[in-house]
Each structure stands twice: as C-alpha cells, then as structure tokens.
Amino acid sequence: MTCEDAHLHMHDFISGELAPEIRDSLFDHFEACENCRNCYYETSRMAVKVGNLLQSQAPPELRSAISRMLAGA
Amino acid sequence: MDNVERNRFEREMLDHLDGLYGYALHLCRDMEDASDLVQETYAKALKSSGQYTLGSNARAWLFAIMRNTHLNEMRSRVRKPVGLAGEWIEELSRKDIPELHRYGPDPGVGFMDKLLRKDIEAALDSLPGTFREAVVLCDVQGMSYTEIASVLDIPIGTVRSRIHRGRMLLRHLLADWHRFAGGEGAE
C-alpha cells in the first residue's frame, strides 16, 4: 500500500466506511510508516474532538414548538 | 395517516431535532436564525409527509429539506472563505489531493487537546462550504457516506473526496490557529 492509498483509506476508516478486507493492510502500512501513522492519529483525534465539541441540543422552547407543530398534524 | 402512523411519524421526526438544530447552527451561525430554520424545515416536512415512508431514513430526508431550504434563502449570497486566511484556503482547496499531502509541513502533534469549541468553529467557518458541510455531516452528525450523498445530492466518490480534503484543510487550519494564538505545545 502506498502512502497515497493509506491517506485515502484512513479517512474512510475514521468515517467507519473502510471495507474490512483493507483494514489489515492499512494498519500494516501504519506500522511501517511513521508519517502516515502520525497523520492517522492526529486526524482521528481531530475528528473525535470536532464531533464531541460541536454537539448541540435544541433549546427547550424550540422542542416544545416542534412537538406542538407535529402533534397538530 | 391514522393515529398510530401519526404518532410514529412524530417520533421519527423528533428523534433528529438536536442534530437538525446543530446543523442549522452551522448553516446560520445564529441561534435565532437556526431555530427559525428548524421550524421551517419541520413545517415543510409536515407538508410533504406523504412523500415520506415510515421507517425509512428520516434523518437524511430532514437534513436534505433543511439544506435545500437554507440554500434557497441564501441563493443570492455567495459565500467566500473568510476569517483565518481566505486566499490561502481557496488556493489549498483547489489543489489535487496528492499535492495537498505534500503542501507544507505536517501540522504535527500536541495541539489537538487544547482546542476549544470556538477554535473549531472558527476554523470550520474558514473552510469552503462544500468541504465544511461534508465534514460537519460526517464528523459532527455521524452520517454514513450514503446518507451524506443523499443530503448533498452528490455521488459517494465526491463525498469521500470532500471529507478527505476538508479534514486535511481543517487540520492545517487548526494547527496554524494554535500557532498564531501562541498556544503552548504548538509544533
């Protein structure tokens, strides 16, 4: 697996979309290539951080308004 | 719809309220506008409830309605990358992916844990819209590529490439943001 392939596959892996049969070769590549390994660690940490920090909850008054709207359907 | 179907429809729609509100905040950048957009989205969903099959993908359906509603409202406005370094971002976003990998030093390690929500929002705001929305739908909303393709009405291959490129741009932006802010541990 080339570094270019590894970069493409690592994003699919982080997204939960990598085909299982490619997973082992991707991690073999990470074992052998420090640059790709570091890039994977940082990118996956960033994706998790973005996901955790940017979660939002609808304000209660909005939830009530939408519930009323749907109930009136 | 009978009462049972109506209750089920209501539940399936309400399950995605928090996600839709988060997406609306990304689109509008204003809490009041986001609430208005959410209400408009649900109003349209109700009007088109006949087109929705119970038990199918309510999330992708609602997000697509929200996005189209927002796009229609914003049609006259052209969004340009702003904020951190608009021209640089535009230049980076035009590069081929292999070229992008060779662009500049790797952002390095050690800064990610120090990031705050506002840093990430500022960096996301600086991304071109096509990359921003793909990253937000994937990493914030947790959607599959298939769902994202359906919401954005683009092929799955384009979804992949936008997420790939968007995340890389975001990493560089966040690293620079941290460097400019003089944060400890900047590489």
Coordinates of N, CA, C and O in Angstrom, one line a residue, chain A residues 3-72:
Chain A
C3 N 1.7 5.4 0.4 CA 1.2 6.5 1.4 C 0.0 7.1 0.8 O -0.9 7.5 1.6
E4 N -0.1 7.3 -0.5 CA -1.3 8.0 -1.0 C -2.6 7.2 -0.8 O -3.6 7.7 -0.4
D5 N -2.4 5.8 -1.0 CA -3.6 4.9 -0.7 C -3.9 5.0 0.8 O -5.1 5.0 1.1
A6 N -2.9 5.0 1.6 CA -3.1 5.0 3.1 C -3.9 6.2 3.5 O -4.8 6.1 4.3
H7 N -3.5 7.3 2.9 CA -4.2 8.6 3.3 C -5.7 8.5 2.9 O -6.6 8.9 3.6
L8 N -6.0 7.9 1.7 CA -7.4 7.8 1.3 C -8.1 6.9 2.2 O -9.2 7.2 2.7
H9 N -7.5 5.7 2.5 CA -8.2 4.7 3.3 C -8.4 5.1 4.7 O -9.3 4.8 5.4
M10 N -7.4 5.9 5.3 CA -7.5 6.3 6.7 C -8.8 7.2 6.9 O -9.4 7.1 7.9
H11 N -9.1 8.0 5.9 CA -10.3 8.8 6.1 C -11.6 7.9 6.1 O -12.5 8.2 6.8
D12 N -11.5 6.9 5.2 CA -12.7 6.0 5.2 C -12.8 5.2 6.5 O -13.9 5.0 7.0
F13 N -11.6 4.9 7.1 CA -11.6 4.1 8.3 C -12.2 5.0 9.5 O -13.0 4.6 10.2
I14 N -11.7 6.3 9.5 CA -12.2 7.2 10.5 C -13.7 7.4 10.4 O -14.4 7.6 11.4
S15 N -14.2 7.4 9.2 CA -15.6 7.6 8.9 C -16.4 6.3 9.2 O -17.6 6.3 9.0
G16 N -15.7 5.2 9.5 CA -16.4 3.9 9.7 C -16.9 3.3 8.3 O -17.8 2.6 8.3
E17 N -16.2 3.7 7.3 CA -16.6 3.2 5.9 C -15.6 2.4 5.2 O -15.8 2.0 4.1
L18 N -14.5 2.0 5.9 CA -13.5 1.2 5.2 C -13.9 -0.3 5.1 O -14.3 -0.9 6.1
A19 N -13.7 -0.8 3.9 CA -14.0 -2.3 3.8 C -13.1 -3.1 4.7 O -11.9 -2.8 4.7
P20 N -13.7 -4.1 5.4 CA -12.9 -4.8 6.4 C -11.6 -5.5 5.8 O -10.6 -5.6 6.4
E21 N -11.7 -5.9 4.5 CA -10.6 -6.6 3.9 C -9.4 -5.7 3.7 O -8.3 -6.1 3.4
I22 N -9.6 -4.4 3.7 CA -8.5 -3.4 3.5 C -7.8 -3.0 4.9 O -6.7 -2.5 4.9
R23 N -8.6 -3.2 5.9 CA -8.2 -2.7 7.2 C -6.8 -3.2 7.6 O -5.9 -2.4 8.1
D24 N -6.5 -4.5 7.5 CA -5.2 -5.1 7.9 C -4.1 -4.4 7.1 O -3.0 -4.1 7.7
S25 N -4.2 -4.3 5.8 CA -3.1 -3.7 5.0 C -2.9 -2.3 5.4 O -1.8 -1.8 5.4
L26 N -4.0 -1.6 5.8 CA -3.8 -0.2 6.2 C -3.0 -0.1 7.5 O -2.1 0.7 7.6
F27 N -3.3 -1.0 8.4 CA -2.6 -0.9 9.7 C -1.2 -1.5 9.6 O -0.3 -1.1 10.3
D28 N -1.0 -2.4 8.6 CA 0.4 -2.8 8.3 C 1.2 -1.6 7.8 O 2.4 -1.4 8.2
H29 N 0.6 -0.8 7.0 CA 1.3 0.4 6.5 C 1.6 1.3 7.6 O 2.7 1.9 7.7
F30 N 0.6 1.5 8.5 CA 0.9 2.4 9.7 C 2.1 1.9 10.5 O 2.9 2.7 11.0
E31 N 2.2 0.6 10.6 CA 3.3 0.1 11.4 C 4.6 0.4 10.8 O 5.6 0.7 11.5
A32 N 4.6 0.5 9.4 CA 5.9 0.7 8.7 C 6.2 2.2 8.5 O 7.3 2.5 8.2
C33 N 5.1 3.0 8.5 CA 5.3 4.4 8.0 C 4.9 5.3 9.2 O 3.7 5.5 9.4
E34 N 5.9 6.0 9.7 CA 5.6 6.9 10.9 C 4.8 8.1 10.5 O 3.9 8.5 11.2
N35 N 5.1 8.6 9.3 CA 4.4 9.8 8.8 C 2.9 9.5 8.7 O 2.0 10.3 9.2
C36 N 2.5 8.4 8.1 CA 1.1 8.1 7.9 C 0.5 7.8 9.3 O -0.7 8.1 9.5
R37 N 1.3 7.1 10.1 CA 0.7 6.7 11.4 C 0.4 8.0 12.2 O -0.7 8.1 12.8
N38 N 1.3 9.0 12.2 CA 1.1 10.2 13.0 C -0.1 11.0 12.4 O -1.0 11.5 13.1
C39 N -0.2 11.0 11.0 CA -1.3 11.7 10.4 C -2.6 11.0 10.8 O -3.6 11.7 11.0
Y40 N -2.6 9.7 10.8 CA -3.9 9.0 11.2 C -4.3 9.3 12.6 O -5.4 9.7 12.9
Y41 N -3.3 9.3 13.6 CA -3.6 9.6 15.0 C -4.2 11.0 15.1 O -5.2 11.2 15.8
E42 N -3.5 11.9 14.5 CA -4.0 13.3 14.6 C -5.3 13.5 14.0 O -6.2 14.3 14.5
T43 N -5.5 13.0 12.8 CA -6.7 13.2 12.1 C -7.9 12.6 12.8 O -9.0 13.1 12.9
S44 N -7.7 11.3 13.3 CA -8.8 10.7 14.0 C -9.1 11.4 15.4 O -10.2 11.6 15.7
R45 N -8.0 11.9 16.0 CA -8.2 12.7 17.3 C -9.0 14.0 16.9 O -9.9 14.4 17.7
M46 N -8.7 14.6 15.8 CA -9.4 15.8 15.4 C -10.9 15.5 15.1 O -11.8 16.2 15.6
A47 N -11.1 14.4 14.4 CA -12.5 14.1 14.0 C -13.3 13.8 15.3 O -14.5 14.3 15.4
V48 N -12.7 13.1 16.3 CA -13.4 12.9 17.5 C -13.7 14.2 18.3 O -14.8 14.4 18.8
K49 N -12.6 15.0 18.3 CA -12.8 16.3 19.0 C -13.9 17.2 18.4 O -14.7 17.7 19.1
V50 N -13.8 17.2 17.1 CA -14.9 18.0 16.3 C -16.2 17.5 16.7 O -17.2 18.2 17.0
G51 N -16.4 16.2 16.6 CA -17.7 15.5 16.9 C -18.1 15.8 18.3 O -19.3 16.1 18.6
N52 N -17.2 15.7 19.3 CA -17.6 15.9 20.7 C -17.9 17.3 21.0 O -18.9 17.6 21.7
L53 N -17.0 18.2 20.5 CA -17.2 19.6 20.9 C -18.4 20.3 20.2 O -18.9 21.3 20.7
L54 N -18.8 19.8 19.1 CA -19.8 20.6 18.3 C -21.2 20.0 18.4 O -22.1 20.3 17.7
Q55 N -21.4 19.1 19.4 CA -22.7 18.6 19.6 C -23.6 19.7 20.1 O -23.2 20.5 20.9
S56 N -24.8 19.7 19.7 CA -25.8 20.8 20.1 C -27.1 20.2 20.6 O -27.5 19.1 20.1
Q57 N -27.7 20.9 21.5 CA -29.0 20.4 21.9 C -30.0 21.5 21.6 O -29.8 22.7 21.9
A58 N -31.1 21.1 21.0 CA -32.2 22.2 20.7 C -32.7 22.8 22.0 O -32.9 22.1 23.0
P59 N -32.9 24.1 22.0 CA -33.4 24.8 23.2 C -34.8 24.2 23.5 O -35.6 23.8 22.6
P60 N -35.2 24.1 24.8 CA -36.5 23.5 25.2 C -37.7 24.2 24.5 O -38.6 23.5 24.1
E61 N -37.6 25.5 24.3 CA -38.8 26.2 23.7 C -38.9 25.8 22.2 O -40.1 25.6 21.7
L62 N -37.8 25.5 21.6 CA -37.9 25.0 20.2 C -38.5 23.6 20.2 O -39.3 23.3 19.3
R63 N -38.0 22.8 21.1 CA -38.5 21.4 21.2 C -40.0 21.4 21.4 O -40.8 20.7 20.7
S64 N -40.5 22.3 22.3 CA -41.9 22.4 22.5 C -42.7 22.8 21.3 O -43.7 22.3 21.0
A65 N -42.1 23.8 20.6 CA -42.8 24.4 19.4 C -42.9 23.3 18.3 O -44.0 23.1 17.7
I66 N -41.8 22.5 18.2 CA -41.9 21.5 17.1 C -42.8 20.3 17.5 O -43.6 19.8 16.7
S67 N -42.8 20.0 18.8 CA -43.7 18.9 19.3 C -45.2 19.4 19.0 O -46.0 18.5 18.6
R68 N -45.5 20.6 19.3 CA -46.8 21.1 19.1 C -47.2 21.1 17.6 O -48.3 20.6 17.2
M69 N -46.2 21.5 16.8 CA -46.5 21.5 15.4 C -46.8 20.1 14.9 O -47.7 19.9 14.1
L70 N -45.9 19.1 15.3 CA -46.1 17.8 14.8 C -47.4 17.1 15.4 O -48.1 16.4 14.7
A71 N -47.7 17.5 16.6 CA -48.9 16.9 17.2 C -50.2 17.4 16.5 O -51.2 16.8 16.5
G72 N -50.1 18.6 16.0 CA -51.2 19.2 15.3 C -51.4 18.7 13.9 O -52.4 19.1 13.2

